[in-house]
Amino acid sequence: MQASTIINDNMTLEEKLAAIDQAMANAQAQAAEDASARGQTAAPLDPADLTMCDSCQ
């Protein structure tokens, strides 16, 4: 997920936060859909995962 595709410098703080919340909700919904297709249950999204790179996790 690239921040530049979600927010931009012309947005207010409230718009940025709303866009981030929506992106997180979309990611969780997609994960749940993918897991359901495999017959599994998706774990809840941890917002901290979005603040660090994959190699740091």
PDB file of C-alpha atoms in Angstrom:
ATOM      1  CA  MET A   1       0.000   0.000   0.000  1.00  0.00           C
ATOM      2  CA  GLN A   2       1.499   3.293  -1.113  1.00  0.00           C
ATOM      3  CA  ALA A   3       0.598   6.404   0.885  1.00  0.00           C
ATOM      4  CA  SER A   4       0.846   8.551  -2.235  1.00  0.00           C
ATOM      5  CA  THR A   5      -2.099   6.668  -3.750  1.00  0.00           C
ATOM      6  CA  ILE A   6      -4.242   7.311  -0.671  1.00  0.00           C
ATOM      7  CA  ILE A   7      -3.416  10.849   0.426  1.00  0.00           C
ATOM      8  CA  ASN A   8      -1.972  13.997  -1.090  1.00  0.00           C
ATOM      9  CA  ASP A   9      -0.736  17.385   0.114  1.00  0.00           C
ATOM     10  CA  ASN A  10      -3.950  19.162  -0.901  1.00  0.00           C
ATOM     11  CA  MET A  11      -6.095  17.192   1.571  1.00  0.00           C
ATOM     12  CA  THR A  12      -7.038  18.424   5.022  1.00  0.00           C
ATOM     13  CA  LEU A  13      -6.052  16.378   8.050  1.00  0.00           C
ATOM     14  CA  GLU A  14      -9.602  15.110   8.395  1.00  0.00           C
ATOM     15  CA  GLU A  15      -9.665  14.034   4.739  1.00  0.00           C
ATOM     16  CA  LYS A  16      -6.315  12.264   5.138  1.00  0.00           C
ATOM     17  CA  LEU A  17      -7.492  10.396   8.228  1.00  0.00           C
ATOM     18  CA  ALA A  18     -10.748   9.411   6.547  1.00  0.00           C
ATOM     19  CA  ALA A  19      -8.848   8.169   3.482  1.00  0.00           C
ATOM     20  CA  ILE A  20      -6.515   6.107   5.662  1.00  0.00           C
ATOM     21  CA  ASP A  21      -9.448   4.638   7.600  1.00  0.00           C
ATOM     22  CA  GLN A  22     -11.174   3.735   4.341  1.00  0.00           C
ATOM     23  CA  ALA A  23      -8.015   2.144   2.927  1.00  0.00           C
ATOM     24  CA  MET A  24      -7.620   0.055   6.081  1.00  0.00           C
ATOM     25  CA  ALA A  25     -11.263  -1.042   5.933  1.00  0.00           C
ATOM     26  CA  ASN A  26     -10.859  -1.969   2.262  1.00  0.00           C
ATOM     27  CA  ALA A  27      -7.702  -3.973   3.014  1.00  0.00           C
ATOM     28  CA  GLN A  28      -9.441  -5.846   5.830  1.00  0.00           C
ATOM     29  CA  ALA A  29     -12.466  -6.577   3.650  1.00  0.00           C
ATOM     30  CA  GLN A  30     -10.217  -7.892   0.869  1.00  0.00           C
ATOM     31  CA  ALA A  31      -8.285 -10.073   3.326  1.00  0.00           C
ATOM     32  CA  ALA A  32     -11.537 -11.462   4.718  1.00  0.00           C
ATOM     33  CA  GLU A  33     -12.821 -12.178   1.203  1.00  0.00           C
ATOM     34  CA  ASP A  34      -9.576 -13.897   0.201  1.00  0.00           C
ATOM     35  CA  ALA A  35      -9.550 -15.989   3.380  1.00  0.00           C
ATOM     36  CA  SER A  36     -13.203 -16.918   2.916  1.00  0.00           C
ATOM     37  CA  ALA A  37     -12.466 -18.128  -0.605  1.00  0.00           C
ATOM     38  CA  ARG A  38      -9.839 -20.447   0.893  1.00  0.00           C
ATOM     39  CA  GLY A  39     -12.223 -21.608   3.624  1.00  0.00           C
ATOM     40  CA  GLN A  40     -10.307 -19.755   6.329  1.00  0.00           C
ATOM     41  CA  THR A  41     -10.947 -16.846   8.658  1.00  0.00           C
ATOM     42  CA  ALA A  42      -8.906 -13.660   8.335  1.00  0.00           C
ATOM     43  CA  ALA A  43      -7.319 -12.219  11.440  1.00  0.00           C
ATOM     44  CA  PRO A  44      -8.126  -8.577  12.256  1.00  0.00           C
ATOM     45  CA  LEU A  45      -5.873  -5.996  10.665  1.00  0.00           C
ATOM     46  CA  ASP A  46      -3.194  -4.619  12.980  1.00  0.00           C
ATOM     47  CA  PRO A  47      -2.665  -0.943  12.082  1.00  0.00           C
ATOM     48  CA  ALA A  48       0.944  -1.219  13.289  1.00  0.00           C
ATOM     49  CA  ASP A  49       1.640  -3.521  10.327  1.00  0.00           C
ATOM     50  CA  LEU A  50       1.070  -0.573   7.997  1.00  0.00           C
ATOM     51  CA  THR A  51       3.744   1.534   9.698  1.00  0.00           C
ATOM     52  CA  MET A  52       6.753  -0.711   9.074  1.00  0.00           C
ATOM     53  CA  CYS A  53       8.313  -2.409   6.105  1.00  0.00           C
ATOM     54  CA  ASP A  54       7.954  -6.143   5.514  1.00  0.00           C
ATOM     55  CA  SER A  55      11.559  -6.872   6.446  1.00  0.00           C
ATOM     56  CA  CYS A  56      11.111  -5.125   9.809  1.00  0.00           C
ATOM     57  CA  GLN A  57       8.160  -7.271  10.801  1.00  0.00           C
TER      58      GLN A  57
END
